[in-house]
Coordinates of N, CA and C in Angstrom, one line a residue:
M58 N 5.5 8.2 -15.1 CA 4.6 8.9 -14.3 C 5.3 9.5 -13.0
R59 N 6.1 8.6 -12.4 CA 6.9 9.1 -11.2 C 7.8 10.3 -11.5
V60 N 8.5 10.2 -12.7 CA 9.4 11.3 -13.1 C 8.6 12.5 -13.4
K61 N 7.4 12.4 -14.1 CA 6.6 13.6 -14.4 C 6.2 14.3 -13.1
E62 N 5.8 13.5 -12.1 CA 5.4 14.1 -10.8 C 6.6 14.8 -10.1
D63 N 7.8 14.2 -10.2 CA 8.9 14.9 -9.7 C 9.2 16.2 -10.4
L64 N 9.1 16.2 -11.7 CA 9.3 17.4 -12.5 C 8.3 18.5 -12.1
R65 N 7.1 18.1 -11.9 CA 6.0 19.0 -11.6 C 6.2 19.6 -10.2
A66 N 6.6 18.8 -9.3 CA 6.8 19.3 -7.9 C 8.0 20.3 -7.8
R67 N 8.9 20.2 -8.7 CA 10.1 21.1 -8.7 C 9.9 22.4 -9.5
S68 N 8.7 22.5 -10.2 CA 8.5 23.7 -11.0 C 7.9 24.8 -10.2
F69 N 8.2 26.0 -10.5 CA 7.7 27.2 -9.8 C 6.9 28.0 -10.9
T70 N 5.7 28.3 -10.7 CA 4.9 29.1 -11.6 C 4.4 30.3 -10.9
N71 N 4.3 31.4 -11.6 CA 3.8 32.7 -11.1 C 4.5 33.1 -9.8
Q72 N 5.7 32.9 -9.7 CA 6.5 33.2 -8.5 C 7.7 34.1 -8.9
S73 N 7.4 35.3 -9.5 CA 8.4 36.1 -10.1 C 9.3 36.8 -9.0
R74 N 8.7 36.9 -7.8 CA 9.5 37.5 -6.7 C 10.5 36.6 -6.0
L75 N 10.3 35.3 -6.2 CA 11.1 34.3 -5.6 C 12.4 34.2 -6.4
R76 N 13.5 34.1 -5.7 CA 14.8 34.0 -6.3 C 15.2 32.5 -6.2
V77 N 14.5 31.6 -6.9 CA 14.7 30.2 -6.8 C 15.0 29.7 -8.2
T78 N 16.1 29.0 -8.3 CA 16.5 28.4 -9.6 C 15.8 27.0 -9.6
P79 N 14.9 26.8 -10.6 CA 14.3 25.5 -10.7 C 15.3 24.4 -11.0
S80 N 15.0 23.2 -10.5 CA 15.9 22.1 -10.7 C 16.0 21.8 -12.2
R81 N 17.2 21.5 -12.6 CA 17.5 21.1 -14.0 C 17.8 19.6 -14.1
R82 N 17.2 18.9 -13.2 CA 17.4 17.4 -13.1 C 17.1 16.7 -14.4
K83 N 18.0 15.9 -14.9 CA 17.8 15.2 -16.2 C 17.9 13.7 -16.1
E84 N 18.1 13.2 -14.8 CA 18.3 11.7 -14.7 C 17.8 11.3 -13.3
W85 N 17.1 10.1 -13.3 CA 16.5 9.6 -12.1 C 16.8 8.1 -12.0
E86 N 17.2 7.6 -10.8 CA 17.5 6.2 -10.6 C 16.3 5.7 -9.7
L87 N 15.6 4.7 -10.3 CA 14.3 4.3 -9.6 C 14.4 2.8 -9.4
S88 N 13.6 2.3 -8.5 CA 13.4 0.9 -8.2 C 11.9 0.6 -8.6
V89 N 11.7 -0.4 -9.5 CA 10.3 -0.7 -9.9 C 10.0 -2.1 -9.5
N90 N 8.9 -2.3 -8.8 CA 8.4 -3.6 -8.4 C 7.2 -3.9 -9.3
F91 N 7.3 -4.9 -10.1 CA 6.2 -5.3 -11.0 C 6.1 -6.8 -11.1
L92 N 4.9 -7.3 -10.8 CA 4.6 -8.7 -10.8 C 5.5 -9.5 -9.9
G93 N 5.8 -9.0 -8.8 CA 6.7 -9.7 -7.8 C 8.2 -9.6 -8.0
K94 N 8.6 -8.9 -9.1 CA 10.0 -8.8 -9.4 C 10.4 -7.4 -9.3
T95 N 11.6 -7.1 -8.8 CA 12.2 -5.8 -8.7 C 13.2 -5.5 -9.8
Y96 N 13.0 -4.4 -10.4 CA 13.8 -3.9 -11.5 C 14.5 -2.6 -11.2
S97 N 15.7 -2.5 -11.7 CA 16.4 -1.2 -11.5 C 16.2 -0.4 -12.8
A98 N 15.8 0.9 -12.6 CA 15.5 1.7 -13.8 C 16.2 3.0 -13.7
V99 N 16.8 3.5 -14.9 CA 17.4 4.8 -15.0 C 16.6 5.5 -16.1
V100 N 16.1 6.7 -15.7 CA 15.3 7.5 -16.6 C 16.0 8.7 -16.9
K101 N 16.2 9.0 -18.2 CA 16.9 10.2 -18.6 C 16.0 11.0 -19.5
R102 N 16.0 12.3 -19.3 CA 15.1 13.2 -20.1 C 15.9 13.7 -21.3
K103 N 15.3 13.5 -22.5 CA 15.9 13.9 -23.7 C 14.9 14.8 -24.5
S104 N 14.9 16.1 -24.4 CA 14.0 17.0 -25.0 C 12.6 16.6 -24.8
E105 N 11.9 16.1 -25.8 CA 10.5 15.7 -25.7 C 10.2 14.2 -25.4
Q106 N 11.3 13.6 -24.9 CA 11.1 12.1 -24.7 C 11.9 11.8 -23.4
F107 N 11.6 10.6 -22.9 CA 12.3 10.0 -21.8 C 13.0 8.7 -22.3
Q108 N 14.2 8.5 -22.0 CA 14.9 7.3 -22.3 C 15.0 6.5 -21.0
V109 N 14.4 5.3 -21.1 CA 14.3 4.4 -19.9 C 15.2 3.2 -20.1
D110 N 16.1 3.0 -19.1 CA 16.9 1.8 -19.1 C 16.4 0.9 -18.0
L111 N 15.7 -0.2 -18.3 CA 15.0 -1.1 -17.3 C 15.8 -2.4 -17.3
D112 N 16.8 -2.5 -16.4 CA 17.6 -3.6 -16.3 C 18.3 -4.0 -17.6
G113 N 18.8 -3.0 -18.3 CA 19.5 -3.3 -19.6 C 18.6 -3.1 -20.8
E114 N 17.3 -3.2 -20.7 CA 16.4 -3.0 -21.8 C 16.1 -1.5 -22.0
L115 N 16.3 -1.0 -23.2 CA 16.1 0.4 -23.5 C 14.7 0.7 -24.1
F116 N 14.1 1.7 -23.6 CA 12.8 2.1 -24.1 C 12.8 3.7 -24.3
T117 N 12.1 4.1 -25.2 CA 11.9 5.6 -25.4 C 10.4 5.8 -25.2
V118 N 10.1 6.8 -24.3 CA 8.7 7.1 -24.0 C 8.5 8.6 -24.3
D119 N 7.5 8.8 -25.1 CA 7.2 10.2 -25.5 C 6.7 11.0 -24.3
D120 N 7.0 12.3 -24.2 CA 6.6 13.1 -23.1 C 5.3 13.8 -23.5
N121 N 4.2 13.1 -23.6 CA 2.9 13.6 -24.1 C 1.8 13.4 -23.2
F122 N 2.1 13.3 -21.9 CA 1.0 13.1 -20.9 C 1.4 13.9 -19.6
T123 N 0.4 14.1 -18.8 CA 0.7 14.8 -17.5 C 0.4 13.9 -16.3
P124 N 0.9 14.2 -15.1 CA 0.7 13.4 -14.0 C -0.8 13.3 -13.6
T125 N -1.6 14.2 -14.1 CA -3.1 14.2 -13.8 C -3.9 13.5 -14.8
S126 N -3.2 13.0 -15.9 CA -4.0 12.3 -17.0 C -4.5 11.0 -16.4
L127 N -5.8 10.8 -16.7 CA -6.4 9.5 -16.3 C -6.3 8.5 -17.4
V128 N -6.4 8.9 -18.6 CA -6.2 8.1 -19.8 C -4.8 8.5 -20.4
I129 N -3.9 7.5 -20.4 CA -2.5 7.8 -20.9 C -2.3 7.1 -22.2
E130 N -2.0 7.9 -23.2 CA -1.7 7.4 -24.5 C -0.2 7.7 -24.7
A131 N 0.7 6.8 -24.3 CA 2.1 7.1 -24.3 C 2.7 6.4 -25.5
G132 N 3.6 7.1 -26.2 CA 4.4 6.5 -27.2 C 5.6 5.8 -26.6
V133 N 5.6 4.4 -26.8 CA 6.7 3.6 -26.3 C 7.4 3.0 -27.5
N134 N 8.7 3.4 -27.7 CA 9.4 2.9 -28.9 C 8.7 3.0 -30.2
G135 N 7.9 4.1 -30.3 CA 7.2 4.4 -31.6 C 5.8 3.9 -31.6
D136 N 5.4 3.0 -30.7 CA 4.1 2.4 -30.7 C 3.3 3.1 -29.6
T137 N 2.0 3.4 -29.9 CA 1.2 4.1 -28.9 C 0.5 3.0 -28.0
K138 N 0.7 3.2 -26.7 CA 0.2 2.3 -25.7 C -0.9 3.1 -24.9
T139 N -2.1 2.6 -24.9 CA -3.2 3.3 -24.1 C -3.5 2.5 -22.9
M140 N -3.5 3.3 -21.7 CA -3.8 2.7 -20.4 C -4.5 3.7 -19.6
T141 N -5.2 3.1 -18.6 CA -6.0 4.0 -17.6 C -5.3 4.0 -16.3
L142 N -5.1 5.2 -15.8 CA -4.5 5.4 -14.4 C -5.7 5.2 -13.4
L143 N -5.6 4.2 -12.6 CA -6.7 3.9 -11.6 C -6.4 4.6 -10.3
T144 N -5.2 4.4 -9.8 CA -4.8 5.1 -8.5 C -3.3 5.4 -8.6
K145 N -2.9 6.4 -7.8 CA -1.5 6.6 -7.6 C -1.4 7.1 -6.1
E146 N -0.5 6.5 -5.4 CA -0.3 6.9 -4.0 C 1.0 7.5 -3.7
A147 N 1.1 8.2 -2.6 CA 2.4 8.9 -2.3 C 3.5 7.9 -2.0
S148 N 3.1 6.7 -1.6 CA 4.0 5.6 -1.4 C 4.7 5.1 -2.6
G149 N 4.2 5.5 -3.8 CA 4.8 5.1 -5.0 C 4.0 4.0 -5.7
L150 N 2.9 3.5 -5.1 CA 2.1 2.5 -5.7 C 1.2 3.1 -6.8
I151 N 1.3 2.5 -8.0 CA 0.5 3.0 -9.1 C -0.3 1.8 -9.6
K152 N -1.6 2.0 -9.8 CA -2.5 0.9 -10.4 C -2.9 1.4 -11.8
L153 N -2.5 0.6 -12.8 CA -2.9 0.9 -14.2 C -3.7 -0.2 -14.8
R154 N -4.6 0.1 -15.7 CA -5.4 -0.9 -16.4 C -4.8 -0.8 -17.9
Y155 N -4.3 -2.0 -18.3 CA -3.8 -2.1 -19.7 C -4.4 -3.3 -20.3
L156 N -5.0 -3.2 -21.5 CA -5.7 -4.3 -22.2 C -6.6 -5.1 -21.3
G157 N -7.3 -4.3 -20.4 CA -8.4 -4.9 -19.5 C -7.8 -5.6 -18.2
T158 N -6.5 -5.6 -18.1 CA -5.9 -6.2 -16.9 C -5.4 -5.1 -16.0
V159 N -5.6 -5.2 -14.7 CA -5.2 -4.2 -13.7 C -3.8 -4.7 -13.2
F160 N -2.8 -3.7 -13.3 CA -1.4 -4.0 -12.9 C -1.1 -3.1 -11.7
K161 N -0.5 -3.7 -10.6 CA 0.0 -2.9 -9.5 C 1.5 -2.7 -9.7
I162 N 2.0 -1.5 -9.7 CA 3.4 -1.2 -9.9 C 3.9 -0.3 -8.8
S163 N 5.0 -0.6 -8.2 CA 5.5 0.2 -7.2 C 6.8 0.9 -7.8
V164 N 6.8 2.2 -7.7 CA 8.0 2.9 -8.3 C 8.5 3.9 -7.2
I165 N 9.7 3.7 -6.7 CA 10.3 4.6 -5.7 C 11.7 4.9 -6.1
R166 N 12.2 5.9 -5.5 CA 13.6 6.2 -5.8 C 14.6 5.2 -5.3
K167 N 15.6 4.9 -6.0 CA 16.6 3.9 -5.6 C 17.1 4.1 -4.2
Q168 N 17.4 5.3 -3.8 CA 17.9 5.6 -2.5 C 16.9 5.1 -1.4
F169 N 15.6 5.2 -1.6 CA 14.6 4.8 -0.7 C 14.4 3.3 -0.7
A170 N 14.6 2.7 -1.9 CA 14.4 1.2 -2.1 C 15.5 0.5 -1.3
D171 N 16.7 1.1 -1.2 CA 17.8 0.5 -0.5 C 17.5 0.4 1.0
Q172 N 16.6 1.3 1.5 CA 16.2 1.3 2.9 C 14.9 0.5 3.2
A173 N 14.3 0.0 2.2 CA 13.0 -0.6 2.3 C 12.9 -1.8 3.3
H174 N 14.0 -2.5 3.4 CA 14.0 -3.6 4.4 C 13.7 -3.2 5.8
W175 N 13.9 -1.9 6.1 CA 13.7 -1.4 7.5 C 12.2 -1.1 7.7
M176 N 11.5 -1.0 6.6 CA 10.0 -0.6 6.6 C 9.2 -1.8 6.3
K177 N 9.0 -2.6 7.3 CA 8.2 -3.9 7.2 C 6.7 -3.5 6.9
E178 N 6.2 -4.3 6.0 CA 4.8 -4.1 5.6 C 3.9 -4.7 6.7
K179 N 2.9 -3.9 7.1 CA 2.0 -4.3 8.1 C 1.1 -5.5 7.6
P180 N 1.0 -6.6 8.3 CA 0.2 -7.7 7.9 C -1.3 -7.4 7.9
V181 N -1.9 -7.9 6.9 CA -3.4 -7.6 6.7 C -4.1 -8.6 7.6
V182 N -4.9 -8.1 8.5 CA -5.7 -8.9 9.5 C -7.2 -8.9 9.0
D183 N -7.8 -10.1 8.9 CA -9.2 -10.1 8.5 C -10.0 -9.9 9.8
K184 N -10.7 -8.7 9.7 CA -11.6 -8.3 10.8 C -13.0 -8.3 10.4
S185 N -13.3 -9.0 9.3 CA -14.7 -9.1 8.8 C -15.6 -9.8 9.7
G186 N -15.1 -10.6 10.6 CA -15.9 -11.3 11.6 C -16.2 -10.6 12.9
E187 N -15.8 -9.3 12.9 CA -16.0 -8.5 14.1 C -16.8 -7.2 13.7
V188 N -17.7 -6.8 14.6 CA -18.4 -5.5 14.4 C -17.7 -4.7 15.5
V189 N -17.0 -3.6 15.0 CA -16.1 -2.8 15.9 C -16.7 -1.4 15.9
S190 N -16.6 -0.8 17.1 CA -17.0 0.6 17.3 C -16.1 1.5 16.6
P191 N -16.6 2.4 15.7 CA -15.7 3.3 15.0 C -15.3 4.5 15.8
M192 N -16.0 4.7 17.0 CA -15.7 5.8 17.8 C -16.3 5.5 19.2
P193 N -15.9 6.3 20.2 CA -16.4 6.1 21.6 C -17.9 6.5 21.6
G194 N -18.7 5.8 22.3 CA -20.2 6.1 22.4 C -20.9 5.1 23.3
V195 N -22.2 5.2 23.2 CA -23.1 4.3 24.0 C -23.9 3.4 23.1
V196 N -23.9 2.1 23.5 CA -24.7 1.2 22.7 C -26.2 1.4 23.0
K197 N -27.0 1.8 22.0 CA -28.4 2.0 22.1 C -29.2 0.8 22.0
S198 N -28.8 -0.1 21.1 CA -29.6 -1.4 21.0 C -28.7 -2.4 20.3
I199 N -29.0 -3.7 20.6 CA -28.4 -4.8 20.0 C -29.5 -5.6 19.3
A200 N -29.3 -5.8 18.0 CA -30.4 -6.4 17.2 C -30.2 -7.9 16.9
V201 N -29.1 -8.5 17.5 CA -28.9 -9.9 17.3 C -28.6 -10.6 18.7
I202 N -28.7 -12.0 18.7 CA -28.4 -12.8 19.8 C -27.4 -13.9 19.4
V203 N -26.8 -14.4 20.4 CA -25.8 -15.5 20.2 C -26.4 -16.7 19.5
G204 N -25.8 -17.1 18.4 CA -26.3 -18.3 17.6 C -27.2 -17.9 16.4
Q205 N -27.5 -16.6 16.3 CA -28.4 -16.1 15.2 C -27.5 -16.0 13.9
E206 N -28.2 -16.4 12.8 CA -27.5 -16.2 11.5 C -27.7 -14.8 11.0
V207 N -26.7 -14.2 10.5 CA -26.8 -12.8 10.0 C -26.2 -12.8 8.5
V208 N -26.7 -11.9 7.8 CA -26.2 -11.7 6.4 C -25.4 -10.4 6.3
E209 N -24.6 -10.4 5.3 CA -23.8 -9.1 5.0 C -24.7 -7.9 4.9
G210 N -24.4 -6.9 5.6 CA -25.2 -5.6 5.5 C -26.3 -5.6 6.5
Q211 N -26.6 -6.6 7.3 CA -27.7 -6.7 8.3 C -27.2 -5.8 9.5
E212 N -28.2 -5.0 10.0 CA -27.9 -4.2 11.2 C -27.7 -5.2 12.4
V213 N -26.6 -4.9 13.1 CA -26.2 -5.7 14.3 C -26.5 -4.9 15.6
C214 N -26.2 -3.6 15.5 CA -26.4 -2.8 16.7 C -26.4 -1.3 16.3
V215 N -26.9 -0.5 17.2 CA -27.0 0.9 17.0 C -26.1 1.6 18.1
L216 N -25.2 2.4 17.7 CA -24.3 3.1 18.6 C -24.6 4.6 18.6
E217 N -24.7 5.2 19.8 CA -24.9 6.6 19.8 C -23.6 7.3 20.2
A218 N -23.2 8.3 19.3 CA -22.0 9.0 19.6 C -22.2 10.4 19.1
M219 N -21.9 11.4 20.0 CA -22.0 12.8 19.7 C -23.5 13.1 19.3
K220 N -24.4 12.5 20.0 CA -25.9 12.8 19.8 C -26.4 12.3 18.4
M221 N -25.6 11.4 17.8 CA -26.0 10.8 16.5 C -26.0 9.3 16.7
Q222 N -27.1 8.7 16.1 CA -27.2 7.3 16.1 C -26.6 6.6 14.9
N223 N -25.6 5.7 15.1 CA -25.0 5.0 14.0 C -25.3 3.6 13.9
S224 N -25.8 3.1 12.8 CA -26.2 1.7 12.6 C -24.9 1.0 12.2
L225 N -24.5 -0.1 13.0 CA -23.4 -0.9 12.6 C -23.9 -2.2 12.0
V226 N -23.3 -2.6 10.9 CA -23.8 -3.8 10.2 C -22.7 -4.8 10.1
A227 N -23.1 -6.0 9.8 CA -22.2 -7.2 9.6 C -21.5 -7.0 8.2
A228 N -20.2 -7.3 8.3 CA -19.4 -7.1 7.0 C -19.5 -8.4 6.2
R229 N -20.0 -9.5 6.7 CA -20.1 -10.7 6.0 C -21.2 -11.6 6.6
D230 N -21.6 -12.6 5.8 CA -22.5 -13.6 6.4 C -21.9 -14.4 7.5
G231 N -22.6 -14.9 8.4 CA -22.1 -15.7 9.5 C -23.1 -15.9 10.6
K232 N -22.6 -16.5 11.7 CA -23.4 -16.8 12.8 C -22.8 -16.1 14.0
V233 N -23.6 -15.5 14.8 CA -23.2 -14.7 16.0 C -22.5 -15.6 17.0
K234 N -21.2 -15.3 17.2 CA -20.4 -16.1 18.2 C -20.6 -15.6 19.6
S235 N -20.5 -14.2 19.7 CA -20.6 -13.6 21.0 C -21.0 -12.1 20.9
V236 N -21.7 -11.7 21.9 CA -22.1 -10.2 22.0 C -21.4 -9.7 23.3
H237 N -20.5 -8.7 23.2 CA -19.7 -8.3 24.3 C -20.4 -7.1 25.1
F238 N -21.4 -6.5 24.6 CA -22.0 -5.3 25.3 C -23.5 -5.5 25.2
K239 N -24.2 -4.7 26.2 CA -25.6 -4.7 26.2 C -26.0 -3.2 26.1
P240 N -27.3 -3.0 25.7 CA -27.8 -1.6 25.6 C -27.5 -0.8 26.9
G241 N -27.0 0.4 26.7 CA -26.6 1.3 27.8 C -25.1 1.3 28.1
D242 N -24.4 0.3 27.7 CA -23.0 0.2 27.9 C -22.2 1.2 27.1
T243 N -21.1 1.8 27.7 CA -20.2 2.7 27.0 C -19.1 1.9 26.4
V244 N -18.8 2.2 25.1 CA -17.7 1.6 24.4 C -16.7 2.6 24.0
D245 N -15.5 2.1 23.9 CA -14.4 2.9 23.4 C -14.2 2.7 21.9
E246 N -13.4 3.5 21.2 CA -13.1 3.3 19.8 C -12.4 2.0 19.7
E247 N -12.7 1.3 18.6 CA -12.1 0.0 18.3 C -12.5 -1.2 19.2
S248 N -13.6 -1.0 20.1 CA -14.1 -2.0 20.9 C -14.9 -3.0 20.0
V249 N -14.7 -4.3 20.3 CA -15.4 -5.3 19.5 C -16.7 -5.5 20.2
I250 N -17.8 -5.2 19.5 CA -19.2 -5.3 20.1 C -19.8 -6.7 19.8
V251 N -19.7 -7.1 18.6 CA -20.2 -8.5 18.3 C -19.2 -9.2 17.5
E252 N -19.0 -10.5 17.7 CA -18.1 -11.4 17.0 C -19.0 -12.4 16.2
L253 N -18.5 -12.7 14.9 CA -19.2 -13.7 14.1 C -18.3 -14.9 14.0
E254 N -18.9 -16.1 13.8 CA -18.1 -17.3 13.5 C -17.7 -17.4 12.0

């Protein structure tokens, strides 16, 4: 999939006035992260197929799909493998569903993978216990008090911004720990209005 996107990005169509020679690239060195293990891959284009060397294991993949295909029926070593493309991101993360299981695969160029240790992944912070202002505005009403039990989706407060009233809801069940603002107060973007235990 990554190689097909690279080929597509390098092609020029309907550009007869441009004096650009399209890339004749036939080989890609990639780094593949799958199930917590990193593999080195070399992909070579051979007419209607790609030859993939994945850490010494050789595979032949038919060139019969496009980067926009949602259902991929790829011939791998003569066998047809059917999978569904769920997402693909510019960062190289691809999510595929194969035989009912979702797999997350990261595919990036080898030259970028060598520099990956400089790009630390941002830790995921659980903010489900906070009702945060999505934009600057004025608190119109607070629908909860400290100690009150709330359920997921319950309205906690109403925020007015740009003459529009926005209902802010609890992201999970819990008990109100604290209310930081009262009706009429001005809040900034990312201000914590209500905290849950």
